Short mmCIF file of C-alpha atoms and ligand atoms in Angstrom, two decimals:
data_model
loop_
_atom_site.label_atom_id
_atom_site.label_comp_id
_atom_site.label_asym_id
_atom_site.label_seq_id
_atom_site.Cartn_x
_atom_site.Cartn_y
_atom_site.Cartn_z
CA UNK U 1 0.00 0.00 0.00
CA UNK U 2 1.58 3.13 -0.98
CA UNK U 3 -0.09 4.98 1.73
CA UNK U 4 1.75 3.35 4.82
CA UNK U 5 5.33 4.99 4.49
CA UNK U 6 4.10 8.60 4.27
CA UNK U 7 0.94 7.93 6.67
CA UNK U 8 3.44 6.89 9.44
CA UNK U 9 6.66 9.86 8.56
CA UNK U 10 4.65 12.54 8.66
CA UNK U 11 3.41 14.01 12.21
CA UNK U 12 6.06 16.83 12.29
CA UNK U 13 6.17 19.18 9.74
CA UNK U 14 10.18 19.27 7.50
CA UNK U 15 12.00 22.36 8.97
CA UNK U 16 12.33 23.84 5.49
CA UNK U 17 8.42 24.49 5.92
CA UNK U 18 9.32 26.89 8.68
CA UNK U 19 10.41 29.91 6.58
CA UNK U 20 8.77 33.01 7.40
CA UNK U 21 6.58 33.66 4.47
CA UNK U 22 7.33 37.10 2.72
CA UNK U 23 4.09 38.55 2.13
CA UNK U 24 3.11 41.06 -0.18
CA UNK U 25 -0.08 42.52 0.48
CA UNK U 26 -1.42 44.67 -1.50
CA UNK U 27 -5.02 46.34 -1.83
CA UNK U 28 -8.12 46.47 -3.94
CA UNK U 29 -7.60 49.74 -6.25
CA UNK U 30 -9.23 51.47 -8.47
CA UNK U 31 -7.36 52.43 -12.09
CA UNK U 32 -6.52 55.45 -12.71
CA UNK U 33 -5.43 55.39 -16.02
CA UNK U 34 -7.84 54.25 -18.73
CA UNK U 35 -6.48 54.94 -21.77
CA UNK U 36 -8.37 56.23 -24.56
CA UNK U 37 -10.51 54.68 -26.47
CA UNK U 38 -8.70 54.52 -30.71
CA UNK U 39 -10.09 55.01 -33.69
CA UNK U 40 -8.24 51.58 -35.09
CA UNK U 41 -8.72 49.25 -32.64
CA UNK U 42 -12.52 47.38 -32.55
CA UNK U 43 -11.26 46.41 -28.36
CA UNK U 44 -11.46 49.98 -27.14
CA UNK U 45 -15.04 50.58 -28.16
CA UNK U 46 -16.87 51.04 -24.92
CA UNK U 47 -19.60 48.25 -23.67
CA UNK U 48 -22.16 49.64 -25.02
CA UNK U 49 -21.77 52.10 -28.03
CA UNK U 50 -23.82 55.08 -28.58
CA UNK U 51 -26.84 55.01 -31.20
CA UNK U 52 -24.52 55.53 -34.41
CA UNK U 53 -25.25 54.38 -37.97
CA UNK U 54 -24.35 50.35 -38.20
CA UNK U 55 -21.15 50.37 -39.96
CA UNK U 56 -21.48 47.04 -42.35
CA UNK U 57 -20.99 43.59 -41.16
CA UNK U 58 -17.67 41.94 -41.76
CA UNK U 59 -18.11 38.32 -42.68
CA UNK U 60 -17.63 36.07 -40.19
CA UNK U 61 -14.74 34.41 -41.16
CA UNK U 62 -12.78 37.48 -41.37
CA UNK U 63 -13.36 37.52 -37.51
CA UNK U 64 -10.23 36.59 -35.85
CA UNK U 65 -10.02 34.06 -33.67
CA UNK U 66 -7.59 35.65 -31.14
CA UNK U 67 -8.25 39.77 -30.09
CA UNK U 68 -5.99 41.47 -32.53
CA UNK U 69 -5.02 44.13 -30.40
CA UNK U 70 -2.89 43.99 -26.93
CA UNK U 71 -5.85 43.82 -24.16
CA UNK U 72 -3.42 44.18 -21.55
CA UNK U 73 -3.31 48.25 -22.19
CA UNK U 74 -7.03 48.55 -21.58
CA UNK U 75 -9.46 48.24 -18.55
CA UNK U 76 -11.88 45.72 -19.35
CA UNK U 77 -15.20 46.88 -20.56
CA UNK U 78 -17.58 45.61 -18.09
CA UNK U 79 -15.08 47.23 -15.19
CA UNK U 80 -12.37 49.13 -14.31
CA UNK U 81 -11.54 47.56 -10.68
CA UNK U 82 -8.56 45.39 -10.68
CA UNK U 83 -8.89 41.67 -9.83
CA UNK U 84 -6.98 38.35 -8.81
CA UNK U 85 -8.29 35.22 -11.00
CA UNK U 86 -8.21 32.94 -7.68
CA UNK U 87 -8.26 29.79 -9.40
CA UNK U 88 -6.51 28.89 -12.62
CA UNK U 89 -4.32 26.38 -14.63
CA UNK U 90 -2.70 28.59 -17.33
CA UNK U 91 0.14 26.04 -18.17
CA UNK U 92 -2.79 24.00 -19.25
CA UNK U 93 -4.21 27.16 -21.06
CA UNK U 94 -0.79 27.86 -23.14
CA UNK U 95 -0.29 24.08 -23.90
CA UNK U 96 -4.13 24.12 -25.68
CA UNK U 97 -3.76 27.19 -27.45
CA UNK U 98 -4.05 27.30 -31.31
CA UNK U 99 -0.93 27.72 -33.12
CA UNK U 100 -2.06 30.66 -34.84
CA UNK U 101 -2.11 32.75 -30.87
CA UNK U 102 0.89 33.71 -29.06
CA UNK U 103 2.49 31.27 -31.22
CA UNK U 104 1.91 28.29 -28.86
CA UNK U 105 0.99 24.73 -28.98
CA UNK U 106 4.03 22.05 -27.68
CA UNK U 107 6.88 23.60 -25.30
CA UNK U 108 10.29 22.03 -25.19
CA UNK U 109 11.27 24.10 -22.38
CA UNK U 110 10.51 26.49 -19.30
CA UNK U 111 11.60 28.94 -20.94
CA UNK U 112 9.30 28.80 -23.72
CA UNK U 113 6.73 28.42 -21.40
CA UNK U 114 7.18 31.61 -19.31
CA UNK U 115 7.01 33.45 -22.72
CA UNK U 116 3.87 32.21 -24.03
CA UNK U 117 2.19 32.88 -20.51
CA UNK U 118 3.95 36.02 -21.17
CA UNK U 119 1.95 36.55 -24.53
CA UNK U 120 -0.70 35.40 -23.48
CA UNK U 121 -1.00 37.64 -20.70
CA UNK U 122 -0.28 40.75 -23.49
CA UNK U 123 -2.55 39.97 -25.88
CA UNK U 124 -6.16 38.62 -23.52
CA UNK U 125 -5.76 39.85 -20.06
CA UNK U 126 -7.31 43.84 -19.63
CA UNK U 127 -5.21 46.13 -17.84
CA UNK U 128 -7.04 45.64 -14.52
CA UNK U 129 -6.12 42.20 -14.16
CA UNK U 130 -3.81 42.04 -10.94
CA UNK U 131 -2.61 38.14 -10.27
CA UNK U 132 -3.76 34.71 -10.21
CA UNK U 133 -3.55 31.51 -8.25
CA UNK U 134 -1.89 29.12 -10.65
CA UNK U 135 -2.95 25.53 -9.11
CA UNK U 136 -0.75 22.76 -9.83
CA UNK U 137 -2.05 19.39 -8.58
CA UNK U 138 -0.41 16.98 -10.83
CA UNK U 139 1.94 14.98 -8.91
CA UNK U 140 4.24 14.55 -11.68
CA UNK U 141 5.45 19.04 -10.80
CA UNK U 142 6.37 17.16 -7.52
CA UNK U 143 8.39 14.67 -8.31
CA UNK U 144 5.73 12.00 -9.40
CA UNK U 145 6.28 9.47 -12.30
CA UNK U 146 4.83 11.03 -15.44
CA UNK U 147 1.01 9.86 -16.43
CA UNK U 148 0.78 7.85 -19.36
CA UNK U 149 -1.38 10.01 -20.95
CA UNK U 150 1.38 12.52 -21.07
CA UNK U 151 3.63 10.05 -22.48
CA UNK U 152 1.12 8.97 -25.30
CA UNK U 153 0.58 12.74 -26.37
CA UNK U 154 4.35 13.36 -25.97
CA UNK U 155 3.81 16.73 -23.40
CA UNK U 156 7.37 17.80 -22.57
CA UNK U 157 8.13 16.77 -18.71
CA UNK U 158 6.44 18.95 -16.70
CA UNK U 159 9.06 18.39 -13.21
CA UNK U 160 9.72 21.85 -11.17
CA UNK U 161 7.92 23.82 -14.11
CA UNK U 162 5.98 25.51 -10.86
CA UNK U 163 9.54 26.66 -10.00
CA UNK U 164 10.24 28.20 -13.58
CA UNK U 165 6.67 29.82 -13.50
CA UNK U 166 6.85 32.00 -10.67
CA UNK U 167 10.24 32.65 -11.46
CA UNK U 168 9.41 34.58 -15.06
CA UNK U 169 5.94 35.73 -13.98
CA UNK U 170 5.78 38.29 -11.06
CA UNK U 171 2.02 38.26 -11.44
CA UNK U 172 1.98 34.67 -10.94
CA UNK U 173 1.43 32.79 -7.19
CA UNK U 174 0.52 29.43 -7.04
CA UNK U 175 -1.80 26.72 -4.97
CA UNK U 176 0.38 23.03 -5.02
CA UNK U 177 -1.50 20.27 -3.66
CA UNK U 178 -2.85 16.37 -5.47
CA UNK U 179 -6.01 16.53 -7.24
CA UNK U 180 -8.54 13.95 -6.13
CA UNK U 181 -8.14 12.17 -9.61
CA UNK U 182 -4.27 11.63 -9.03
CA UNK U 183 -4.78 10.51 -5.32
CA UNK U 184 -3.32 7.07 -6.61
CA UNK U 185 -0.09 8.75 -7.77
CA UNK U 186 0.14 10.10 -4.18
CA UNK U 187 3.65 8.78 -2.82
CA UNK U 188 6.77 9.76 -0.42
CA UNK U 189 8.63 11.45 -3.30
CA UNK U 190 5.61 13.61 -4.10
CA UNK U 191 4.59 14.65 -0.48
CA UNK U 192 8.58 15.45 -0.06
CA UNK U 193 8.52 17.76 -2.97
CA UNK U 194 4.90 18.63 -2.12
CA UNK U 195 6.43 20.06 0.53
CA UNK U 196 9.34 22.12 -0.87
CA UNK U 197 6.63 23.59 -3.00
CA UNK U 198 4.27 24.93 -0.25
CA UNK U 199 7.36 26.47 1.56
CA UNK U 200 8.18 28.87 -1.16
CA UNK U 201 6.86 32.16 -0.32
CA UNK U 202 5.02 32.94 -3.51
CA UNK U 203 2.63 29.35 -2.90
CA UNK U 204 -0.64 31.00 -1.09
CA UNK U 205 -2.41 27.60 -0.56
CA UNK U 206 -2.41 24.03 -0.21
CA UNK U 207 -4.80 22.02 -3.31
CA UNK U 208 -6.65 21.76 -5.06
CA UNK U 209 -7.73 18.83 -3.49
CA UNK U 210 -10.62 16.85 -2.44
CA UNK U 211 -13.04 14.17 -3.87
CA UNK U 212 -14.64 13.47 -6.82
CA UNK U 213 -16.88 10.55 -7.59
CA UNK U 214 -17.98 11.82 -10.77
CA UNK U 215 -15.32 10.74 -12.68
CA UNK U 216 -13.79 8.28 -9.86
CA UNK U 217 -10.40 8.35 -11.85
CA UNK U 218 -8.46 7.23 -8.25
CA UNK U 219 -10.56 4.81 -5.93
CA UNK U 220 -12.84 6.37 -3.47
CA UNK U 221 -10.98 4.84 -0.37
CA UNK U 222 -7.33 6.12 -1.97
CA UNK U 223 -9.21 9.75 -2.34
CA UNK U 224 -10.53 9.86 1.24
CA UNK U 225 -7.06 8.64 2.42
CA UNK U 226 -5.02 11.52 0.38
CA UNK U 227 -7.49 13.98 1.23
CA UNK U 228 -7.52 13.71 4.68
CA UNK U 229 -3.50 13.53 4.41
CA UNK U 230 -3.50 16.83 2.66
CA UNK U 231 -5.45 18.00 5.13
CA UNK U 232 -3.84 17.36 8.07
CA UNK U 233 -0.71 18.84 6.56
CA UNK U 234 -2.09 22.11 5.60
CA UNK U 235 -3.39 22.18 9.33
CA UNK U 236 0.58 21.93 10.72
CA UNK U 237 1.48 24.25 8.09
CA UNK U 238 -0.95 26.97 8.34
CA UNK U 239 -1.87 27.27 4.72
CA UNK U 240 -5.19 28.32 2.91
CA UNK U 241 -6.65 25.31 1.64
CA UNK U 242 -8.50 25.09 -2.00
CA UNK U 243 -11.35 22.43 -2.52
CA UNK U 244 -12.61 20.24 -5.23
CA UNK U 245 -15.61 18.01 -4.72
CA UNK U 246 -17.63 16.50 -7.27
CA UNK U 247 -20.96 14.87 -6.30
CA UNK U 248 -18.66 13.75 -2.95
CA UNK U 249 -20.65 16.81 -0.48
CA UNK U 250 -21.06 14.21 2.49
CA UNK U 251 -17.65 12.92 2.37
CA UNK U 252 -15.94 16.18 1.75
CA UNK U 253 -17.76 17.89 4.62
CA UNK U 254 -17.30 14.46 7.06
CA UNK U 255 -13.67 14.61 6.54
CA UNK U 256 -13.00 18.71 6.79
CA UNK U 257 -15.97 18.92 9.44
CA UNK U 258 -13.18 15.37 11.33
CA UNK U 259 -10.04 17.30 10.70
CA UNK U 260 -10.52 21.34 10.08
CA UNK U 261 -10.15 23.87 13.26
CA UNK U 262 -13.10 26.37 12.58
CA UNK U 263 -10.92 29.40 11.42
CA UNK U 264 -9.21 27.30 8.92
CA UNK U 265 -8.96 29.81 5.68
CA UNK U 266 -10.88 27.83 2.60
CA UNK U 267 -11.55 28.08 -0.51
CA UNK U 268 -14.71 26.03 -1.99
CA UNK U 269 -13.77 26.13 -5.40
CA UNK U 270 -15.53 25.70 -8.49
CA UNK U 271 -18.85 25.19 -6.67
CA UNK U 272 -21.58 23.16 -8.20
CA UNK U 273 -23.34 22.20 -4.85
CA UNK U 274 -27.20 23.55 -3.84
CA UNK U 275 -27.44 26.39 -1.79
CA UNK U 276 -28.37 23.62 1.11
CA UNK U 277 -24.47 22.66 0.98
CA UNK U 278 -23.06 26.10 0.62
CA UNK U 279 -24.94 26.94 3.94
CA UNK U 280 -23.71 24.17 5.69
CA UNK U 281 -20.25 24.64 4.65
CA UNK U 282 -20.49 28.20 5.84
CA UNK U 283 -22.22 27.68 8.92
CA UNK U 284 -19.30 25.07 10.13
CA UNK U 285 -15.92 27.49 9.28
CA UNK U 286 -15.65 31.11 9.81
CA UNK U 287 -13.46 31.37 6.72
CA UNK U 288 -14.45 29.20 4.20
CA UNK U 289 -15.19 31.22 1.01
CA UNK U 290 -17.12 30.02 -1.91
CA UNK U 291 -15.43 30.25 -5.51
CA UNK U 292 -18.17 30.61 -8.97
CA UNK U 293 -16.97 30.20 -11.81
CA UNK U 294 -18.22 30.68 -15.48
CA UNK U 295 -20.39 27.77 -14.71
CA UNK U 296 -23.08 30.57 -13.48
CA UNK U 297 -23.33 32.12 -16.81
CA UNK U 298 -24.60 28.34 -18.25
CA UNK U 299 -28.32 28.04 -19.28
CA UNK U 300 -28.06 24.78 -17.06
CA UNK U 301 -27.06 26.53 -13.83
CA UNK U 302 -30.15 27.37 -12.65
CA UNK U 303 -29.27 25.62 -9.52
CA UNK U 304 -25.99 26.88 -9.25
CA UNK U 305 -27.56 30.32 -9.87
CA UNK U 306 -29.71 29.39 -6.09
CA UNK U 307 -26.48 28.61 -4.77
CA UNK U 308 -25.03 32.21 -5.67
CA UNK U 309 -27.89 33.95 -3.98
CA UNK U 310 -27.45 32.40 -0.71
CA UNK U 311 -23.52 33.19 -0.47
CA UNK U 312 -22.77 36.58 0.60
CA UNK U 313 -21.28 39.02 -1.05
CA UNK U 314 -18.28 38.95 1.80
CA UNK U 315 -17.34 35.19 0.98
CA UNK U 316 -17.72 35.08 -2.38
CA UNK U 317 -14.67 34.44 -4.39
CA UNK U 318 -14.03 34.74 -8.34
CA UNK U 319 -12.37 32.40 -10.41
CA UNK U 320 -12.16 30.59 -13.80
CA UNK U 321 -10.65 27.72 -13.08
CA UNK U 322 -9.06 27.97 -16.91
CA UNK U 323 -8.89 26.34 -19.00
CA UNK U 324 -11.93 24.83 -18.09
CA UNK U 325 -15.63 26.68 -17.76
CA UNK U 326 -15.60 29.22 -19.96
CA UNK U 327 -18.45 31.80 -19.24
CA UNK U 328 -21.19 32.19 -21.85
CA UNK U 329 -19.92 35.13 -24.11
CA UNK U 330 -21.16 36.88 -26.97
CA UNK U 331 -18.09 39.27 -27.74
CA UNK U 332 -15.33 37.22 -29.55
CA UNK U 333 -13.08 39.78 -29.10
CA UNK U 334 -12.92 37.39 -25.28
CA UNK U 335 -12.96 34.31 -26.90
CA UNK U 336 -10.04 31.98 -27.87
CA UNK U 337 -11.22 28.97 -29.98
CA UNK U 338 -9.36 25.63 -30.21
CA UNK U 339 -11.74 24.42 -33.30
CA UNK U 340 -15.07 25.10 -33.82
CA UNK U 341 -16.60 23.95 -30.51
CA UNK U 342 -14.00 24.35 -27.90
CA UNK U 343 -13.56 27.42 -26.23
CA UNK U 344 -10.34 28.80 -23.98
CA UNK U 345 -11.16 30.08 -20.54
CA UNK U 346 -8.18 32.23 -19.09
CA UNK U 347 -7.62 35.05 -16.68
CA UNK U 348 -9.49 37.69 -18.97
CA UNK U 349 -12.84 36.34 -18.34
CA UNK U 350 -13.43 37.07 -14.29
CA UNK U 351 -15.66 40.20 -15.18
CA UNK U 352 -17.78 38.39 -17.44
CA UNK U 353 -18.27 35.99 -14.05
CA UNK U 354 -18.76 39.27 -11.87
CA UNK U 355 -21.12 40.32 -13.70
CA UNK U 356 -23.40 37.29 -13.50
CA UNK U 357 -22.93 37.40 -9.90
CA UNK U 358 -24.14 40.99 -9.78
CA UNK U 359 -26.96 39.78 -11.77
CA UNK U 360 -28.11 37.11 -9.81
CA UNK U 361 -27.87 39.20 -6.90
CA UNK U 362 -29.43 42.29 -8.43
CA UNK U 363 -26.30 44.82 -7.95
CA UNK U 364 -23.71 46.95 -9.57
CA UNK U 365 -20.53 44.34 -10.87
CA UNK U 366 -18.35 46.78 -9.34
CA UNK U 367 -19.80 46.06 -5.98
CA UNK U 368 -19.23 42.44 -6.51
CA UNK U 369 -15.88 43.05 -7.64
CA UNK U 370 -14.99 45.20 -4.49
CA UNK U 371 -15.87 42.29 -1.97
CA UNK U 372 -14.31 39.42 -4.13
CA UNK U 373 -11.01 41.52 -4.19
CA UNK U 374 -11.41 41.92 -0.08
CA UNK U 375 -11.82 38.26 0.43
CA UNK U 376 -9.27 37.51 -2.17
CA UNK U 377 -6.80 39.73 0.02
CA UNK U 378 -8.01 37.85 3.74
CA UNK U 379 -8.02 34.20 2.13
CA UNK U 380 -4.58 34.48 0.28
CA UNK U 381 -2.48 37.39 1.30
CA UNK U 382 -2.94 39.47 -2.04
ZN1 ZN H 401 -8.85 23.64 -10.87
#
């Protein structure tokens, strides 16, 4: 059982975990300096234009798949505020990008890597994008053997590529932990690195982790085991924690109702519970925070939508969990297509998500935005 080395090594946390974290805090702002809106490019028209005589239609296949113009030196339409995407995977976004954007597809090395994020963070994320939470829960950025699926599509080894990420991208902090799904890759080696990982000062949480039934890719009794692991570590380390569970509410809650002090910071994320769970979750911790995601904006969400208007406002997180979930959207000036049905969710997309929120809860996005940028600062430092 791969379980009974690291289930008996464990109880005291490695003194490389003791580092004083540096933080750096900084504060919901405002931005000052919009600039103005250009004749030549079709990004800076505001949301919604003035009454003017339709110019003609341009066929649609002479839309561009990508935004043609740099969205980083522009607020985003729908708000100026700035914002942390809480919850992303944007070295899976750059690995599923077309050719054709930022140039991107296969990556032989970090390096590479670090520029297309780069890019990619030029071309589709609006000037009042802040950070993100880059969550890496494969164990094979800890040390883990690679997963044969990797091998079959030939991905270039992924090992320390958390290191070389926050190294080239100042905006970038990160969330390390095993994802319920690779809770049978959980081993020694990857706790050990695990470990090395959560002590660097620019890793804000422990996870994703958690349980998922749904697609049951590790066996339920291997999930509860590595969860409850996780969990007891990121209770002797002090961390944030981050959340998946996937038609597993009973379980999850059992196990963080067994293990969790009630001031533990968390971060529910991606939720697709009923309101009934998101009450009970909030009722049991003081600082467990609820993440949406562009699931709200789906036709299907209804109740997800329920879910939304029982969380208040003061734990309500936003994130896009990207690559996955991209919000409904209209405007493909936001949207990055991989072929004709898939769509690209990255770090550009958060007001689209605030402003279903605001919707649901019939108020201004830039109230929403305020109070996810608080809670984003309490839960994770930034
Ligand atoms: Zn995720």
């Amino acid at each position: 059982m791969i379980f009974t080395r690291f289930l008996r090594s464990t109880s005291a946390a490695c003194p490389v975990l003791l580092r004083p974290q540096i933080r750096t805090l900084s504060r919901p702002r405002r931005m000052s300096a919009v600039p103005p809106p250009s004749a030549e490019a079709p990004i800076e028209q505001p949301a919604k234009p003035a009454k003017t005589p339709k110019a003609p239609k341009a066929p649609k296949d002479k839309i561009p798949a990508a935004a043609p113009v740099p969205f980083s030196t522009i607020a985003h339409p729908l708000t100026s505020l700035s914002y942390v995407d809480t919850h992303c995977h944007l070295d899976m976004v750059i690995t599923r990008l077309p050719q054709t954007h930022c140039g991107a597809g296969e990556f032989a090395d970090n390096e590479q890597i670090a520029k297309a994020l780069q890019d990619l963070r030029h071309q589709s994320f609006p000037s009042n994008f802040e950070a993100c939470i880059n969550v890496m829960c494969d164990p094979e950025y800890f040390g883990g053997e690679r997963d044969a699926q990797y091998i079959a599509a030939e991905v270039p080894p992924m090992h320390n590529r958390w290191e070389s990420l926050v190294e080239h991208n100042p905006w970038l902090y990160l969330a390390c932990g095993i994802h319920p799904h690779n809770a049978i890759r959980y081993n020694d080696t990857v706790e050990e690195h695990l470990l090395k990982a959560l002590a660097h000062p620019r890793t804000k949480a422990m996870g994703e982790m958690g349980l998922d039934y749904f697609y049951g890719l590790s066996p339920k009794e291997t999930q509860k085991a590595v969860f409850r692991r996780q969990l007891e570590l990121a209770v002797q380390l002090d961390k944030p924690l981050v959340i998946h569970t996937r038609e597993a509410d009973e379980d999850t809650f059992e196990i963080m109702d067994s293990v969790l002090p009630k001031a533990h910071k968390i971060h529910v994320h991606c939720f697709t519970g009923s309101a009934e769970f998101a009450q009970r979750l909030l009722g049991r911790f003081d600082n467990l925070y609820i993440g949406f995601t562009g699931v709200i904006t789906f036709n299907s969400a209804d109740p997800i939508r329920e879910a939304v208007k029982v969380v208040p406002l003061e734990k309500i997180l936003l994130e896009t969990d990207a690559p996955y979930m991209m919000p409904l959207c209209k405007d493909p000036r936001f949207v990055i297509r991989k072929g004709p049905a898939s769509k690209i969710a990255h770090c550009g997309h958060i007001p689209l998500i605030a402003e279903r929120i605001a919707q649901v809860k019939e108020v201004e996005i830039d109230l929403v935005m305020e109070h996810a940028r608080r809670n984003t600062l309490f839960v994770y430092g930034l």
